XYZ file of C-alpha atoms in Angstrom:
374
model
C -0.008 -0.009 -0.005
C 1.472 3.332 -1.045
C 0.915 5.853 1.696
C 0.625 9.549 1.062
C 2.666 12.192 2.856
C 1.139 13.248 6.135
C 0.902 16.470 8.021
C 1.713 16.180 11.632
C -0.568 16.991 14.514
C 0.338 18.272 17.929
C -1.168 16.599 20.963
C -2.003 17.309 24.578
C -1.159 14.301 26.710
C -3.839 12.891 28.957
C -2.941 11.855 32.418
C -2.613 8.186 33.253
C -5.274 8.569 35.893
C -7.827 9.772 33.360
C -6.979 6.918 30.965
C -7.368 4.378 33.757
C -10.709 5.876 34.730
C -11.931 5.523 31.143
C -10.613 2.010 31.008
C -12.383 0.992 34.199
C -15.639 2.324 32.751
C -15.190 0.254 29.582
C -13.874 -3.000 31.005
C -15.624 -6.305 30.583
C -15.091 -10.053 30.809
C -13.273 -12.133 33.364
C -9.705 -12.041 34.608
C -7.128 -13.300 32.137
C -3.806 -14.970 32.396
C -0.859 -12.682 33.162
C 0.351 -10.973 30.018
C 3.790 -12.492 30.244
C 2.481 -16.070 30.116
C 0.833 -15.696 26.722
C 4.169 -15.442 24.909
C 7.492 -13.744 25.524
C 9.400 -13.499 28.809
C 7.948 -10.477 30.587
C 8.817 -10.289 34.282
C 6.155 -11.478 36.788
C 6.179 -8.057 38.471
C 6.041 -4.789 36.507
C 5.750 -1.152 37.605
C 6.155 2.368 36.328
C 4.335 4.222 33.566
C 3.511 3.293 29.976
C 2.297 6.051 27.644
C 0.752 5.633 24.255
C -0.947 7.925 21.745
C -2.618 7.678 18.388
C -5.704 6.469 16.523
C -9.022 7.516 17.960
C -10.545 4.439 16.282
C -8.770 2.294 18.885
C -9.872 4.391 21.862
C -12.600 2.119 23.233
C -10.560 -1.014 22.617
C -7.526 0.472 24.307
C -9.628 1.418 27.325
C -10.670 -2.228 27.625
C -7.125 -3.487 27.087
C -5.756 -1.166 29.800
C -8.407 -2.450 32.214
C -7.546 -6.102 31.442
C -3.809 -5.496 31.603
C -4.103 -3.742 34.920
C -5.967 -6.684 36.402
C -2.626 -8.483 36.157
C -0.211 -5.543 36.468
C -1.865 -2.920 38.705
C 1.421 -1.112 39.303
C 1.841 -0.072 35.672
C 0.055 3.255 34.967
C -0.966 2.999 31.311
C -2.286 6.036 29.423
C -3.436 6.540 25.841
C -3.992 9.893 24.170
C -6.467 9.361 21.299
C -5.040 12.320 19.347
C -5.334 10.610 15.945
C -2.995 8.400 13.940
C -0.768 11.220 12.663
C -0.303 12.747 16.091
C 0.397 9.355 17.626
C 3.093 8.545 15.106
C 4.615 11.989 15.661
C 4.710 11.563 19.445
C 6.161 8.071 19.163
C 8.953 9.083 16.760
C 9.771 12.058 18.998
C 10.163 9.721 21.984
C 7.258 11.287 23.864
C 5.428 7.949 24.199
C 6.475 4.313 24.325
C 3.930 3.039 21.807
C 1.497 4.386 19.222
C -1.742 3.369 17.594
C -2.113 4.077 13.874
C -4.723 3.249 11.226
C -1.975 3.453 8.588
C 1.469 1.889 8.524
C 4.614 3.970 8.837
C 5.849 5.445 5.559
C 9.428 5.378 4.311
C 10.457 8.608 6.012
C 8.915 7.531 9.307
C 10.629 4.151 9.142
C 13.992 5.940 8.836
C 13.149 8.175 11.824
C 12.163 5.070 13.823
C 15.724 3.712 13.657
C 16.988 6.729 15.542
C 14.080 6.729 17.991
C 14.582 3.003 18.628
C 18.290 3.392 19.522
C 19.493 1.560 16.422
C 16.623 -0.950 16.378
C 13.556 -0.808 14.151
C 9.846 -0.192 14.387
C 7.606 -3.074 15.329
C 4.144 -2.787 13.616
C 1.531 -5.379 14.488
C -2.167 -5.387 13.428
C -4.051 -5.717 16.699
C -7.275 -3.856 15.993
C -9.453 -4.821 13.041
C -12.716 -3.090 12.521
C -15.036 -2.137 9.691
C -15.393 1.529 8.828
C -19.086 2.423 8.742
C -20.557 4.961 6.312
C -23.026 6.538 8.726
C -25.993 8.770 7.877
C -28.719 10.725 9.676
C -32.102 10.063 8.085
C -34.460 9.462 11.024
C -37.562 9.102 8.859
C -36.135 6.421 6.508
C -37.508 2.980 7.340
C -34.691 0.648 6.295
C -32.095 -1.433 8.111
C -29.449 -0.102 5.705
C -29.275 2.097 2.630
C -27.453 0.261 -0.196
C -24.630 1.949 -2.056
C -21.892 0.920 -4.434
C -18.415 2.399 -4.034
C -19.076 4.613 -7.059
C -22.212 6.053 -5.482
C -20.441 6.707 -2.190
C -17.583 8.406 -4.084
C -20.019 10.685 -5.917
C -21.738 11.592 -2.654
C -18.481 12.543 -0.886
C -17.137 14.297 -4.004
C -20.392 16.387 -3.924
C -21.536 15.147 -7.343
C -24.678 13.631 -5.826
C -26.351 16.234 -3.578
C -29.807 14.908 -2.678
C -30.875 11.678 -0.943
C -33.557 11.045 -3.651
C -31.022 11.189 -6.437
C -31.737 8.528 -9.140
C -28.382 6.830 -8.531
C -29.223 6.144 -4.862
C -32.851 5.298 -5.677
C -31.786 2.692 -8.227
C -29.859 0.783 -5.559
C -32.735 1.063 -3.071
C -35.970 0.340 -4.979
C -37.918 -0.629 -1.827
C -36.888 2.443 0.228
C -38.704 5.758 0.186
C -35.862 8.259 0.009
C -36.484 11.886 1.108
C -35.801 14.952 -0.979
C -33.256 16.099 1.639
C -29.911 17.686 0.873
C -26.898 15.464 1.494
C -24.325 16.928 3.911
C -21.020 15.078 3.529
C -18.888 15.128 6.753
C -15.196 14.375 6.770
C -12.382 14.315 9.326
C -10.762 17.700 9.853
C -7.540 16.161 11.191
C -4.982 13.993 9.425
C -6.442 10.520 9.903
C -5.722 6.910 9.193
C -9.491 6.382 8.970
C -9.597 8.967 6.168
C -6.661 7.230 4.457
C -8.444 3.865 4.590
C -11.690 5.376 3.390
C -10.188 7.247 0.472
C -8.101 4.186 -0.420
C -11.322 2.225 -0.697
C -12.964 4.883 -2.836
C -9.911 5.208 -5.123
C -9.641 1.424 -5.606
C -13.307 0.358 -5.811
C -15.241 3.274 -7.337
C -14.231 2.618 -10.952
C -12.944 6.137 -11.428
C -15.751 7.966 -9.620
C -13.301 9.146 -6.931
C -10.827 11.515 -8.718
C -8.415 11.896 -5.804
C -5.506 9.873 -4.504
C -5.704 8.016 -1.211
C -4.649 10.333 1.596
C -4.876 10.815 5.352
C -5.846 14.435 4.670
C -9.285 15.104 3.200
C -8.758 16.265 -0.413
C -11.686 18.661 -0.723
C -11.896 22.086 0.906
C -14.971 23.550 2.552
C -17.908 21.462 3.694
C -18.634 20.018 7.116
C -15.986 18.280 9.203
C -15.267 16.972 12.638
C -12.152 16.506 14.782
C -11.434 12.871 15.453
C -13.870 9.979 15.257
C -16.219 11.453 17.853
C -16.218 14.811 16.044
C -17.528 13.172 12.846
C -20.173 11.229 14.754
C -21.303 14.361 16.608
C -21.527 16.381 13.356
C -23.516 13.690 11.536
C -25.793 13.269 14.553
C -26.474 16.985 14.670
C -27.636 17.460 11.047
C -30.437 15.621 9.251
C -29.236 14.494 5.842
C -25.579 14.272 6.969
C -23.350 11.362 5.953
C -19.872 10.558 7.249
C -17.411 7.755 7.871
C -16.140 6.424 11.171
C -14.962 3.363 12.996
C -18.071 1.145 13.132
C -17.876 0.753 16.896
C -18.904 4.410 17.163
C -21.922 4.324 14.803
C -24.391 4.155 17.642
C -27.994 4.831 16.539
C -27.069 6.339 13.202
C -28.002 4.593 9.979
C -25.287 2.697 8.120
C -24.642 1.864 4.472
C -24.526 -1.657 3.104
C -21.709 -1.866 0.555
C -22.066 -3.488 -2.864
C -19.720 -6.451 -3.077
C -20.096 -8.463 -6.271
C -23.812 -8.716 -6.814
C -24.869 -8.404 -3.128
C -24.992 -5.649 -0.525
C -23.097 -6.363 2.670
C -23.640 -4.460 5.952
C -20.687 -4.118 8.247
C -19.927 -6.775 10.848
C -16.862 -8.127 12.611
C -17.176 -11.389 10.644
C -17.367 -9.567 7.298
C -14.322 -7.449 8.269
C -12.321 -10.511 9.264
C -13.182 -12.186 5.928
C -11.500 -9.515 3.837
C -8.439 -9.392 6.071
C -7.901 -13.129 5.790
C -8.243 -12.889 2.012
C -5.713 -10.076 1.633
C -1.963 -10.366 1.044
C 0.933 -8.696 2.941
C 2.352 -5.398 1.772
C 5.479 -5.629 -0.410
C 7.651 -4.014 2.258
C 6.322 -6.107 5.176
C 8.882 -7.901 7.376
C 8.769 -10.279 10.337
C 8.482 -7.305 12.679
C 6.329 -5.166 10.382
C 3.233 -7.237 9.708
C 1.508 -4.840 7.278
C -1.519 -6.059 5.318
C -2.398 -4.927 1.783
C -6.206 -4.913 1.964
C -8.083 -6.147 -1.120
C -10.592 -3.303 -1.530
C -12.080 -4.726 -4.732
C -12.878 -8.197 -3.441
C -16.053 -9.858 -4.663
C -15.904 -12.629 -2.019
C -19.384 -13.356 -0.638
C -19.907 -11.926 2.824
C -16.760 -9.801 2.817
C -16.862 -6.128 3.784
C -13.945 -4.342 2.043
C -14.162 -1.006 3.826
C -12.032 -2.185 6.724
C -9.637 -0.453 9.049
C -6.592 -2.301 10.342
C -5.097 -0.313 13.188
C -1.513 -1.085 14.081
C 0.216 -1.008 17.420
C 3.677 0.543 16.846
C 6.579 0.015 19.195
C 10.381 -0.271 19.127
C 12.336 -3.449 18.761
C 14.914 -1.869 21.090
C 14.299 0.527 23.991
C 16.956 2.398 25.906
C 15.266 1.641 29.233
C 14.680 -1.930 30.391
C 11.440 -1.018 32.179
C 10.020 0.457 28.973
C 10.903 -2.689 27.050
C 9.316 -4.937 29.697
C 6.150 -2.875 29.991
C 5.591 -2.517 26.251
C 6.286 -6.189 25.658
C 3.886 -7.327 28.412
C 1.152 -4.900 27.355
C 1.247 -5.831 23.654
C 1.370 -9.545 24.603
C -1.876 -9.084 26.519
C -3.465 -7.130 23.651
C -2.516 -9.866 21.160
C -3.665 -12.704 23.407
C -6.989 -14.479 22.920
C -8.251 -12.837 26.102
C -7.242 -9.378 24.913
C -8.773 -9.816 21.519
C -11.988 -11.206 23.003
C -12.274 -8.187 25.302
C -12.005 -5.814 22.269
C -14.543 -7.963 20.392
C -17.097 -7.520 23.164
C -19.829 -5.177 21.738
C -19.870 -3.256 25.008
C -16.176 -2.499 24.556
C -15.382 -2.056 20.850
C -16.980 -4.828 18.771
C -13.684 -5.460 16.933
C -12.875 -8.481 14.794
C -10.376 -10.756 16.672
C -7.186 -11.656 14.860
C -6.813 -15.281 13.732
C -4.642 -17.832 15.504
C -2.261 -17.881 12.531
C -1.845 -14.111 12.642
C -1.453 -14.157 16.431
C 1.535 -16.487 16.083
C 3.280 -14.067 13.744
C 2.361 -11.055 15.907
C 3.671 -12.721 19.081
C 6.958 -13.499 17.413
C 7.379 -9.765 16.577
C 6.475 -8.750 20.135
C 8.963 -11.281 21.527
C 11.711 -9.474 19.622
C 11.350 -6.349 21.861
C 14.363 -5.871 24.113
C 16.501 -3.162 25.776
C 19.761 -2.007 24.257
């Protein structure tokens, strides 16, 4: 996957106490095995602080992971600043946090910067959060489980070529739905975002030329409505009838969602449909044993697959200067990758994510086990 240049975002760090409060509110499930027993050789006792920052798509899952991790390691104060993928990568590369969450893999320039940040080591990138991106809309009077749209129709809506909900192109895909003569209000992310990059990549690949822009983490059109972060998009769509936006599906709430045309059928989002397209997709050309980057097949016609999927990576160093940082990061990511950690994120009350497969977990754990102190 060729990634576009990214603007960097500043961030205001959240306190560890606030992150732990959020985590406690979102926790679920039973106690799990200690993180160090699921793979690797993390010490039985850990303490200190562990700071992360990045993708807002992961925010609910991370809150659950922190709660589960702290059931085993209560003396590690873990925090996560959901500043967005770009800001998280920036903070990580600057050494301000020990790990980052990102909805897009590091680009070539960032990989070079990671070597310096990781004291001569390299970046570790592991796909630990898999979730569909929902195309959400606010049409309270429409009586339908989902509105059907092809990638081409979605592209024309967000490119402002289709401007009314009763447009013939939308009506043709929804013959049994009474569509209102209401103006469409497209809503995009205002910040540099991995969710935007995944969304525009899908439009560029699957819309058969209807999307005239390159894939990018920055929204390519000026003007219009926008929101800061995932919650900002959801709030903006919720506040305006006729609005349509895109966001991590775990945050869709009561908004309507689009079923995507895949082959000759329309597929609504689900964890199972998201997992299906990930399993059917190859690795990126520059993937390594420590950088497990997936090249998503956005044009799949596989039955039941949902190609508008977000894979959010946990990014760490293979080498840390401080032994405590290495131990804490290794233990935390081991818990996140474990069956218990993935099941917690899959809980609909936490994030409703798609758990990684056993085969992928084996590869991910090997990458995590490489983390050490120099």
